[in-house]
Coordinates of C-alpha atoms in Angstrom, one line a residue:
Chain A
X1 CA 8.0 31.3 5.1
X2 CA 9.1 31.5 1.1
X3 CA 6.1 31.2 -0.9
X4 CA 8.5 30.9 -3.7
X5 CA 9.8 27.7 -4.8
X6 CA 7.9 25.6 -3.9
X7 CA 5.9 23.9 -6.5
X8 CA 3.7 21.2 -6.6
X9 CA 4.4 18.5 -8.6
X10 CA 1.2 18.1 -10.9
X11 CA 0.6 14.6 -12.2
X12 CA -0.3 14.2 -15.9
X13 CA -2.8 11.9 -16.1
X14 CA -0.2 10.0 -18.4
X15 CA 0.6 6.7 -16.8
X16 CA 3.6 5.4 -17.8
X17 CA 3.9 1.5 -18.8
X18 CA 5.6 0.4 -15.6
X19 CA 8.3 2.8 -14.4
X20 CA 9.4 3.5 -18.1
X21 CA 12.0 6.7 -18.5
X22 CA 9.6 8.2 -20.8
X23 CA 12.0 11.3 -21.5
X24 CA 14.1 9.0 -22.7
X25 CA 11.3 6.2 -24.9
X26 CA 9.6 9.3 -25.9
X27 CA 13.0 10.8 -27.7
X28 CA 14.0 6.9 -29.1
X29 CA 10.8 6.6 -30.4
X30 CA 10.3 10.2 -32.0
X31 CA 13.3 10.1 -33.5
X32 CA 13.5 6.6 -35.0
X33 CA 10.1 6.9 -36.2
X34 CA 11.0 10.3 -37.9
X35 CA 14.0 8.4 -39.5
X36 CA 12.1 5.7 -40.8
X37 CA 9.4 7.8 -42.3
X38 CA 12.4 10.4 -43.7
X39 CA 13.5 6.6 -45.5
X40 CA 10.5 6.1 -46.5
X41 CA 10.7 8.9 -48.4
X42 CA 14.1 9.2 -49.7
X43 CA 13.5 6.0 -51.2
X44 CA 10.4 7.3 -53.2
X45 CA 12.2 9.9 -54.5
X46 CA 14.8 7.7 -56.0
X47 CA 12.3 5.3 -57.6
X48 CA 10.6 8.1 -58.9
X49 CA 13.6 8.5 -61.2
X50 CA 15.1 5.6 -61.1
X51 CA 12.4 3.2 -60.8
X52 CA 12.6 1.8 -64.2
X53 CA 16.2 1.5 -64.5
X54 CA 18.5 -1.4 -63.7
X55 CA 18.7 -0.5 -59.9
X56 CA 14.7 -0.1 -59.5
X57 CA 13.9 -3.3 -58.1
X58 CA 17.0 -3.5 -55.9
X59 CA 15.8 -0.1 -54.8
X60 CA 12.5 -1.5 -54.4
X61 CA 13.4 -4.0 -52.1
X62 CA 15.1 -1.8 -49.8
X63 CA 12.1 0.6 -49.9
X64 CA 9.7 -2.4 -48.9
X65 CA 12.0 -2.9 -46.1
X66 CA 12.0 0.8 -45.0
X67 CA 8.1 0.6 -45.0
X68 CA 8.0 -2.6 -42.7
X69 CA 10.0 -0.5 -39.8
X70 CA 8.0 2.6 -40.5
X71 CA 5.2 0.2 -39.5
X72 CA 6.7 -1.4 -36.8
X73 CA 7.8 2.3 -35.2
X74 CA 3.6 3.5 -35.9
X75 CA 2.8 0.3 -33.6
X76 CA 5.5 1.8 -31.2
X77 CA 4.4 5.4 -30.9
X78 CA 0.7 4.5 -30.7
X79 CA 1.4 1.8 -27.9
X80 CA 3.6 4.2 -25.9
X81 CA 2.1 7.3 -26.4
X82 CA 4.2 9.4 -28.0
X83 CA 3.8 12.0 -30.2
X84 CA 5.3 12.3 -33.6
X85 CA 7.2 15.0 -34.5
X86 CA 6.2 18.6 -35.7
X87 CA 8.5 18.2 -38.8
X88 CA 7.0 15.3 -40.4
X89 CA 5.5 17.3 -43.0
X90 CA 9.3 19.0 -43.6
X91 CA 11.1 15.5 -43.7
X92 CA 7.7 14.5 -46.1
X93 CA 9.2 17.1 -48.6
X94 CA 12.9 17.6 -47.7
X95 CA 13.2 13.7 -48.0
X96 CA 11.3 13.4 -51.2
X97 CA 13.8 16.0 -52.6
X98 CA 17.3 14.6 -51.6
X99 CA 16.0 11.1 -53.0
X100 CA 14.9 12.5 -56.1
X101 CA 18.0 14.5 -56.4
X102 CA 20.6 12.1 -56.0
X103 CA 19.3 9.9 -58.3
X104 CA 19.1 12.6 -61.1
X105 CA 22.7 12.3 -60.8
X106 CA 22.6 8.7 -61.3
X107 CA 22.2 5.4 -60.6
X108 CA 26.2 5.6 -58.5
X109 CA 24.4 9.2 -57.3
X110 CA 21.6 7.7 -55.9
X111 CA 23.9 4.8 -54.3
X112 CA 25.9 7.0 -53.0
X113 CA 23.5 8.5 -51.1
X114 CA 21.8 5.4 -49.9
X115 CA 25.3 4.7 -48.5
X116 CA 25.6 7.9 -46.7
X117 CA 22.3 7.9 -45.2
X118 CA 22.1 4.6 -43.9
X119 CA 25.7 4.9 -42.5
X120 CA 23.9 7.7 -40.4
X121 CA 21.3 5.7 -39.3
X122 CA 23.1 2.8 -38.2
X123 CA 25.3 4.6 -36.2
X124 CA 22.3 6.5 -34.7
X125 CA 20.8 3.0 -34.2
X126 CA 24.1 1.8 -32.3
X127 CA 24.3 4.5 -29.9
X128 CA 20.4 4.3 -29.0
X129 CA 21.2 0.7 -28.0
X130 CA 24.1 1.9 -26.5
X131 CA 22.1 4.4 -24.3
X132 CA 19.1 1.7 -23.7
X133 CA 21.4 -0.9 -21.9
X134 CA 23.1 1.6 -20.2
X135 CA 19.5 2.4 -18.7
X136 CA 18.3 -1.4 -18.1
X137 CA 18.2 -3.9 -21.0
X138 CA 15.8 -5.8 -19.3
X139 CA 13.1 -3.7 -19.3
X140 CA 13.9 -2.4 -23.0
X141 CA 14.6 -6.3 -24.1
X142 CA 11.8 -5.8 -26.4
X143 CA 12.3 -2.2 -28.2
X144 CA 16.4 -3.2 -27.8
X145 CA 15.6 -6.1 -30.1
X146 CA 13.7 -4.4 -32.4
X147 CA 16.5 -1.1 -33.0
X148 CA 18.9 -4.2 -33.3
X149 CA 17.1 -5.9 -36.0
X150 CA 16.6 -2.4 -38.1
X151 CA 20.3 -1.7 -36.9
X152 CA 21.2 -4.8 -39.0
X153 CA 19.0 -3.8 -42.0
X154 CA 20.0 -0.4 -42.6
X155 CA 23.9 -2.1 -42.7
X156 CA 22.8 -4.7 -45.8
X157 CA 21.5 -1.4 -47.2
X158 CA 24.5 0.6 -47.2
X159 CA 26.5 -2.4 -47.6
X160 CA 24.1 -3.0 -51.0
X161 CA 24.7 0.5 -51.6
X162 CA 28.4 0.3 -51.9
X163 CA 28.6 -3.2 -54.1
X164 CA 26.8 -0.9 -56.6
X165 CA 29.4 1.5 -57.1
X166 CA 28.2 4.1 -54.8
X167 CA 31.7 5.3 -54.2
X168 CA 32.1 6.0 -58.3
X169 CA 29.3 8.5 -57.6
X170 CA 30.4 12.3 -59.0
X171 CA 31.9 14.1 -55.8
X172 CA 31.3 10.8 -53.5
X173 CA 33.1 12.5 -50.7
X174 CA 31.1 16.0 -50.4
X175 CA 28.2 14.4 -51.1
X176 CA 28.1 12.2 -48.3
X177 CA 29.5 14.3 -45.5
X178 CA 26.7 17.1 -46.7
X179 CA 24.7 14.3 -46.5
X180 CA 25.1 13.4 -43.6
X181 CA 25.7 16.4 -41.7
X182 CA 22.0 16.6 -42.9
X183 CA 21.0 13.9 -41.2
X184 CA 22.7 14.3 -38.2
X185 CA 20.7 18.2 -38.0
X186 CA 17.4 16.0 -38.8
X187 CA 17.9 13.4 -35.7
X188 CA 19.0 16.9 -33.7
X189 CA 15.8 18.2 -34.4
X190 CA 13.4 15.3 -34.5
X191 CA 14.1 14.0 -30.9
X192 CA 13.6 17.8 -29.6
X193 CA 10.6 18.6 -31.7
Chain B
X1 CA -4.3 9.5 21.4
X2 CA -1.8 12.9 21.1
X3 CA 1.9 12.8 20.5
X4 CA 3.7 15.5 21.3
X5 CA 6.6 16.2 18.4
X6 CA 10.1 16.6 19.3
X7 CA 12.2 19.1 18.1
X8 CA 15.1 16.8 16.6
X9 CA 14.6 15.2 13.6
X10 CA 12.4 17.2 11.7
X11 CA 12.9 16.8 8.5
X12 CA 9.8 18.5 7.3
X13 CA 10.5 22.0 8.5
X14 CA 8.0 23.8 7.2
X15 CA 5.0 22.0 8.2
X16 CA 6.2 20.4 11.6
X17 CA 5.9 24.2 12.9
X18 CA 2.9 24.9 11.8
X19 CA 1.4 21.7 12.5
X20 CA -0.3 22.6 16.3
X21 CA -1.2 19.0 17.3
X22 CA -2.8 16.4 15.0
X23 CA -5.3 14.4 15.8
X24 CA -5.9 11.1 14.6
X25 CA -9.1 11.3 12.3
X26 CA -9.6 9.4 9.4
X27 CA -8.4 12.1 6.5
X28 CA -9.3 10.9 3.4
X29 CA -6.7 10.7 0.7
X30 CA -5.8 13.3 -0.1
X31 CA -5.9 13.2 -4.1
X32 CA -5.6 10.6 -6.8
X33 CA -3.4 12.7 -8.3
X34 CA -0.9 10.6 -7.0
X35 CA 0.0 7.8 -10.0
X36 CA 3.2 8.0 -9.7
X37 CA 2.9 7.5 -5.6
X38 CA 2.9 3.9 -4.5
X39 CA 2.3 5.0 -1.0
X40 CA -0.6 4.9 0.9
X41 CA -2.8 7.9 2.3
X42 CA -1.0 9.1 5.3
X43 CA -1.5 7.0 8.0
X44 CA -2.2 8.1 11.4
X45 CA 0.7 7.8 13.6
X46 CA 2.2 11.1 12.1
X47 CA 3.3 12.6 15.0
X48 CA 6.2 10.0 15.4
X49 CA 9.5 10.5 14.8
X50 CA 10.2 9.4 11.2
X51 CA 13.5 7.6 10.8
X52 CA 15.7 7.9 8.0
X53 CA 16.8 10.3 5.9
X54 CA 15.1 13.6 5.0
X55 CA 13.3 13.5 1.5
X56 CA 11.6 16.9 1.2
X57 CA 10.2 16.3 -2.3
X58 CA 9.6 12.4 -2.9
X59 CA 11.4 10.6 -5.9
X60 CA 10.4 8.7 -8.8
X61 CA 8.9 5.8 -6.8
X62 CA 7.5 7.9 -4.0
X63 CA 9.2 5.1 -1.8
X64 CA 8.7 6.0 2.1
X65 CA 8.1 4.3 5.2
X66 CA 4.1 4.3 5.2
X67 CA 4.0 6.5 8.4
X68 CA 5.9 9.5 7.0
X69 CA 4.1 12.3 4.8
X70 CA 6.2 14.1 2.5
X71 CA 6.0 17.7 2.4
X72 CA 4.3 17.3 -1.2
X73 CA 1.6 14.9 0.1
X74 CA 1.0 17.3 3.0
X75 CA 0.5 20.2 0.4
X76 CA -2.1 18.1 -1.5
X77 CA -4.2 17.5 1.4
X78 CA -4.5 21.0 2.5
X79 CA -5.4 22.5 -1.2
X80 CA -7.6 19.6 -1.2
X81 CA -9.4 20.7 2.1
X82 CA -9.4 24.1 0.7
X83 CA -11.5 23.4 -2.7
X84 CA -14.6 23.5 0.0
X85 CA -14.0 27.4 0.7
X86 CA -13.1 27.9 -2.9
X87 CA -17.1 29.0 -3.6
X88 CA -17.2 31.9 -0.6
X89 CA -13.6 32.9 -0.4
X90 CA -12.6 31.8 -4.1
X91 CA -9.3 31.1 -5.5
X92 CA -7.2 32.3 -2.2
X93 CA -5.2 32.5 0.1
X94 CA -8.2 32.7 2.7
X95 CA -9.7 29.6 1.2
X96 CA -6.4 27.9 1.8
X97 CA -6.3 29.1 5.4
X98 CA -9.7 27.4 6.0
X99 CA -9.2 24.6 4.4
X100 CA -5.5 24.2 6.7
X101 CA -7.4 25.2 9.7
X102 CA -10.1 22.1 9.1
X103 CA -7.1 19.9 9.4
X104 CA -5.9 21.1 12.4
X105 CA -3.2 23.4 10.8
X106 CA -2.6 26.8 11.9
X107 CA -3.7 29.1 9.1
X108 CA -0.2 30.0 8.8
X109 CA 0.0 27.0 6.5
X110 CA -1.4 29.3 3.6
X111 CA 1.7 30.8 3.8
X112 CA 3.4 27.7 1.6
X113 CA 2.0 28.7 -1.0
X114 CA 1.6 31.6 -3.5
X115 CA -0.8 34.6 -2.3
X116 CA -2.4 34.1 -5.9
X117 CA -3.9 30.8 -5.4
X118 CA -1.8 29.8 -8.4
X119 CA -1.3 25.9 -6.6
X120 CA -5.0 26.0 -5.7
X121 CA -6.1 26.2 -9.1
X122 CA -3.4 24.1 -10.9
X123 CA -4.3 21.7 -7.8
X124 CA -8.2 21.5 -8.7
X125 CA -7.1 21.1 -12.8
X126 CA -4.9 18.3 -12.2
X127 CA -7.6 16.5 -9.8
X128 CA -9.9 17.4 -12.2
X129 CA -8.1 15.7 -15.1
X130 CA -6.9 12.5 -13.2
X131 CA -11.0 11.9 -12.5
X132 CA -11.7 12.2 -16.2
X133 CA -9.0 9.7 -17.1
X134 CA -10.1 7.3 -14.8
X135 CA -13.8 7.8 -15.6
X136 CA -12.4 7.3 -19.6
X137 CA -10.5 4.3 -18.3
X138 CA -14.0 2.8 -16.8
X139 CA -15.9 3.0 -20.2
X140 CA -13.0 1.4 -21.9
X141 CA -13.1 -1.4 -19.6
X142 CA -16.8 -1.7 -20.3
X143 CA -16.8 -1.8 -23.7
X144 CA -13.5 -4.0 -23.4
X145 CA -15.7 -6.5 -21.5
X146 CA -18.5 -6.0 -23.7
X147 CA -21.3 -4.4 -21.5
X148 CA -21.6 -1.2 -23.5
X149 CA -21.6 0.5 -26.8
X150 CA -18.6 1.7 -28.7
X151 CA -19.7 5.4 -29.0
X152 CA -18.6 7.3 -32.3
X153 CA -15.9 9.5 -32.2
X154 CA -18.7 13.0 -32.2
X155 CA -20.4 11.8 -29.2
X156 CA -17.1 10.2 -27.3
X157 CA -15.8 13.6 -27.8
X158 CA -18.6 15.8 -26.5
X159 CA -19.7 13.4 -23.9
X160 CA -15.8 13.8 -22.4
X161 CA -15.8 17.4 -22.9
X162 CA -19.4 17.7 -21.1
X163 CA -18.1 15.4 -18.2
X164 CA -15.0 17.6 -18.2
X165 CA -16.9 20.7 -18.0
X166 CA -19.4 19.4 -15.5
X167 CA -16.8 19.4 -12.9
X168 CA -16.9 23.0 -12.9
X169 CA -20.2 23.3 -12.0
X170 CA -19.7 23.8 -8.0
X171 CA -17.0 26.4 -8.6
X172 CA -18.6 28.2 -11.6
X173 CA -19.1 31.9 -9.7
X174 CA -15.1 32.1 -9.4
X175 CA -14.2 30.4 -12.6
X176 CA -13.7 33.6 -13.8
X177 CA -11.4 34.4 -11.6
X178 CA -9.1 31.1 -11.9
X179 CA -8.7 31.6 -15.6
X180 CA -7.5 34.6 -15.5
X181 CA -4.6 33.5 -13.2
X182 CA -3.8 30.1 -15.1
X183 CA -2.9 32.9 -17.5
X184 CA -0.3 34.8 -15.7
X185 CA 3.0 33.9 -17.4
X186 CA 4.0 32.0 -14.5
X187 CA 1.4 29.5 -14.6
X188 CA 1.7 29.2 -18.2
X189 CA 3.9 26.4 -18.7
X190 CA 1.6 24.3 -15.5
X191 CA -1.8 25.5 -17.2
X192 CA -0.9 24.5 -20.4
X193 CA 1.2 20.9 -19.6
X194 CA -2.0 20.0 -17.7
X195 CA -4.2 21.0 -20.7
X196 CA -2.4 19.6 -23.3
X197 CA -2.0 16.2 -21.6
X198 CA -6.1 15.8 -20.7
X199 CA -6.7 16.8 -24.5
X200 CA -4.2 14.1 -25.6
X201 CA -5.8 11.6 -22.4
X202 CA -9.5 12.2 -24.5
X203 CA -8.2 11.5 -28.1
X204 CA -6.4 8.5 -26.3
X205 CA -9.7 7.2 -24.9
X206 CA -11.3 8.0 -28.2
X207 CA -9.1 5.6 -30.0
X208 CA -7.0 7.9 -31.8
X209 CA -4.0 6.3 -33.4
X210 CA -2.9 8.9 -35.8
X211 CA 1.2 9.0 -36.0
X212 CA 1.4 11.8 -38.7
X213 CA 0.7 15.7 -38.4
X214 CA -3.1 14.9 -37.8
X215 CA -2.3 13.8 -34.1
X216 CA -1.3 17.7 -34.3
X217 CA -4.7 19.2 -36.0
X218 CA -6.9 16.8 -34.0
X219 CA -5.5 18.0 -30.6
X220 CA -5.2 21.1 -31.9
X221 CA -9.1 21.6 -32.8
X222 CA -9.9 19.8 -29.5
X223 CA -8.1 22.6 -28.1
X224 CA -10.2 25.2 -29.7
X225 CA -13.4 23.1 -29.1
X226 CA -12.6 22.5 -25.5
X227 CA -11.5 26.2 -24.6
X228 CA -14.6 28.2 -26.5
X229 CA -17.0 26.2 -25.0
X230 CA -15.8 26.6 -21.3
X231 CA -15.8 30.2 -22.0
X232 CA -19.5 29.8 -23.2
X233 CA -20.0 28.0 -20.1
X234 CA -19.0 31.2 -18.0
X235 CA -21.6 33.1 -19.7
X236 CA -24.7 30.6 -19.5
X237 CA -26.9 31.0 -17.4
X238 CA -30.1 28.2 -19.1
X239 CA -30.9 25.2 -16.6
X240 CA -28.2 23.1 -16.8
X241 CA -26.2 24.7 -18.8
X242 CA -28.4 23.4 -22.0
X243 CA -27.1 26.2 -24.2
X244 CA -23.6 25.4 -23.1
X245 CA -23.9 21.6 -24.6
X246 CA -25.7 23.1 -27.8
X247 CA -23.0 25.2 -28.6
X248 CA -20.5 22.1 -28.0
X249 CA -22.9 19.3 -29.9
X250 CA -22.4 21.8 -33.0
X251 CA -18.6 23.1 -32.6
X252 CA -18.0 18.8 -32.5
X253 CA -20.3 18.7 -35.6
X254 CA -18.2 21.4 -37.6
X255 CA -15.0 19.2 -36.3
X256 CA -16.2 16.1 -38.2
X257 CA -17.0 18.3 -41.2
X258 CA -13.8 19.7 -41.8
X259 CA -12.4 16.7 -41.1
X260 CA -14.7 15.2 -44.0
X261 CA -14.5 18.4 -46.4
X262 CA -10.4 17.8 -45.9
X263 CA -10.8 14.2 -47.4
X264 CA -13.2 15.5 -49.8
X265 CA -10.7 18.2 -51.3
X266 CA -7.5 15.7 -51.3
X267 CA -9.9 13.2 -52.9
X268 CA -11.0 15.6 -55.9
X269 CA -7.3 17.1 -55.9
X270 CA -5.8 13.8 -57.1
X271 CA -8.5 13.4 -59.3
X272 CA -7.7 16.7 -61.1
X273 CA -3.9 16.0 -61.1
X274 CA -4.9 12.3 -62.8
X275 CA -6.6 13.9 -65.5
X276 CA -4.4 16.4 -66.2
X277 CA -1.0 14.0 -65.9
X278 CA -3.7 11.5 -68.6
X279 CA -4.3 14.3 -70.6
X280 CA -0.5 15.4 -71.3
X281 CA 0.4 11.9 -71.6
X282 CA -2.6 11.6 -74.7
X283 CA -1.0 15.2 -75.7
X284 CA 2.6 14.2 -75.5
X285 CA 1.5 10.7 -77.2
X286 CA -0.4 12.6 -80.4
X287 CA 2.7 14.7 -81.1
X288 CA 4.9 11.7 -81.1
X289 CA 3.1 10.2 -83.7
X290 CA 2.3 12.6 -85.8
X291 CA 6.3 13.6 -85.6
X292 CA 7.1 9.9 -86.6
X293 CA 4.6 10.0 -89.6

């Protein structure tokens, strides 16, 4: 008979909260985490420059936001299990950079870019829920109601974004489809590694 | 009582011919590497026609009808029943044979599986890692509950490496021997999966909560600790293996100092960059008034 072929399924020792898709929590919860964390820092970068301006505290307040769902998504991982991913130092720096960037072109710059990122993130918040209750909303009722919640943030943020003139912003247009073709690479990335 | 096995219906191929005739004795389970089995331990009427349809690998829920065995389950009990010859025969496909044949399999049941002992080993790892976890699990629940000590991290770590270690201990002559083919590019991606995820079970256990690159340079150094001092282990030969948990007390110790020499660089880092940002600033301050005056 075939040796071949056959292989034993080996168990890791990992026991998954209840018949959880992990595949699929551990991506969700990579990736969102990742995001957050990359908000985190984008948001730093812009008060860096711009934190004494006009828009500081309105930046502020978004920032304060951003760090009560990176929190929330550190509870997540650690209950769960998951591991973060392998870029966090990158998104750390690259994150930093694109804050600090746009706003040296401005308070409408750094708008602008607000706008384009959280436009990104919501939509990558609205197919995750899409994705969850295709699985089985009831047992993701509790992480569905928490990417909701965010979902709904990160829209007053980019709505926030565009009361303050994001789309006056030099080159509004390449700057947020480089933008977020940027972010759309980082999510890429972040759920696989 | 013996059941003869018809030849419809047999939707385990393989081991239906070479089972001879089974007798009903108590087997024991086979593994606890079964979590993600909600099935019993094969009960003892196996020898009668299982209805139903054919699963030959089971699914998520490991859902059957309580008298069937899966072909999996079957394969767990043999290498199981093998591990006993492991110490004469070592890592092979004779040890396999003798372990089938205490079952009441013909020996031809060695022939499921690779020549290299490859599932034999993997097999053993796995069991290996599923008692840890549950031993891990056990002194949570105690100190959940209050009857013991929180250990520190140092000694949680080298106390679950030691226990880890320890299980080697019967099968220590052909160790050797079973590293060497956990290394074969085959096994690879097996040997690795199952020694990432016990690393990861023991920082678990240990209370690690780190969800930034540390969870990667604590598992990584873990790794390192865990790997050198099995290797050591191969070449001990003090009572006990004293030396063995010497060298691991101290690789632990060098762990936690690195750890600590990190912080202690950052820490003296950001004090250097504070004085030197305070300094411009008093710099950049001076010239400004002297250019005003």
């Amino acid at each position: 008979l075939p040796a071949a072929g056959l292989s034993l399924r080996l168990c890791s020792t990992r026991v998954a909260p209840e018949g959880v898709n992990r595949p699929v929590i551990e991506r969700v919860i990579r990736v969102d985490h990742a995001g957050e964390y990359g908000a985190n820092r984008i948001y730093a970068g812009q008060m860096a420059v711009l934190g004494r301006s006009s828009v500081g505290p309105i930046i502020q307040q978004m920032w304060n936001q951003e760090k009560d769902h990176l929190k929330k998504f550190n509870e997540l991982m650690v209950a769960y299990r998951v591991r973060p991913t392998v870029l966090l130092p990158f998104w750390n720096v690259a994150g930093f950079v694109l804050g600090a960037g746009s706003a040296l072109l401005g308070k409408k710059g750094a708008m602008a870019c607000t706008v384009a990122v959280e436009e990104s993130i919501s939509d990558h918040y609205n197919s995750q829920i899409r994705t969850l209750v295709e699985e089985d909303p009831e047992k993701y009722k509790e992480l569905l109601e928490i990417i909701k919640q965010f979902r709904d943030d990160e829209r007053e943020h980019h709505d926030i974004g565009l009361e303050h003139d994001a789309e006056a912003a030099p080159a509004y247009s390449v700057l947020k489809t480089a933008i977020q073709l940027g972010c759309k690479a980082a999510i890429f990335l972040s759920e696989r590694i | 009582v013996r059941c003869q096995l018809s030849p419809q219906q047999r939707p385990l191929q393989a081991s239906a011919v070479l089972r001879r005739v089974s007798d009903e004795q108590k087997e024991p389970l086979a593994s606890s590497s079964q979590q993600q089995f909600d099935s019993h331990p094969t009960d003892h009427q196996p020898e009668q026609e299982p209805q139903g349809p054919r699963p030959s690998y089971t699914g998520q829920g490991g859902q059957e009808s309580e008298d069937y065995e899966s072909e999996e389950q079957l394969q767990h009990r043999i290498l199981t029943a093998a591990l006993e010859f492991v110490p004469e025969h070592g890592w092979t496909a004779e040890a396999i044979a003798e372990g089938a044949k205490t079952l009441g399999l013909s020996v031809a049941a060695a022939g499921m599986f690779h020549s290299d002992g490859s599932e034999l080993i993997l097999h053993f790892v796995s069991q290996c890692n599923t008692k840890l976890s549950e031993l891990l699990e056990q002194e949570q629940k105690l100190v959940q509950l209050g009857e013991a000590e929180k250990k520190p991290t140092d000694q949680f770590l080298r106390d679950a490496v030691e226990a880890r270690l320890r299980m080697l201990i019967p099968y220590i002559e052909k160790w050797p021997q079973a590293l060497s083919i956990l290394l074969l590019p085959h096994n690879i991606p097996s040997s690795l999966n199952l020694l990432t995820s016990m690393i990861d079970d023991i920082w678990h256990y240990a209370g690690d909560q780190s969800t930034d690159f540390n969870w990667y340079t604590r598992r990584a150094v873990l790794t390192g600790i865990y790997n050198t001092t099995e290797l050591v282990m191969m070449q001990d030969s003090s009572p006990d293996f004293e030396e063995t948990w010497r060298f691991l007390e101290n690789r632990v110790a060098d762990a936690m100092n690195m750890g600590n020499t990190a912080n202690q660089v950052q820490s003296t880092g950001e004090a250097v960059v504070q004085g030197l940002m305070g300094a411009a600033v008093t710099v950049s301050n001076a010239e400004i008034s002297r250019a005003v005056r």
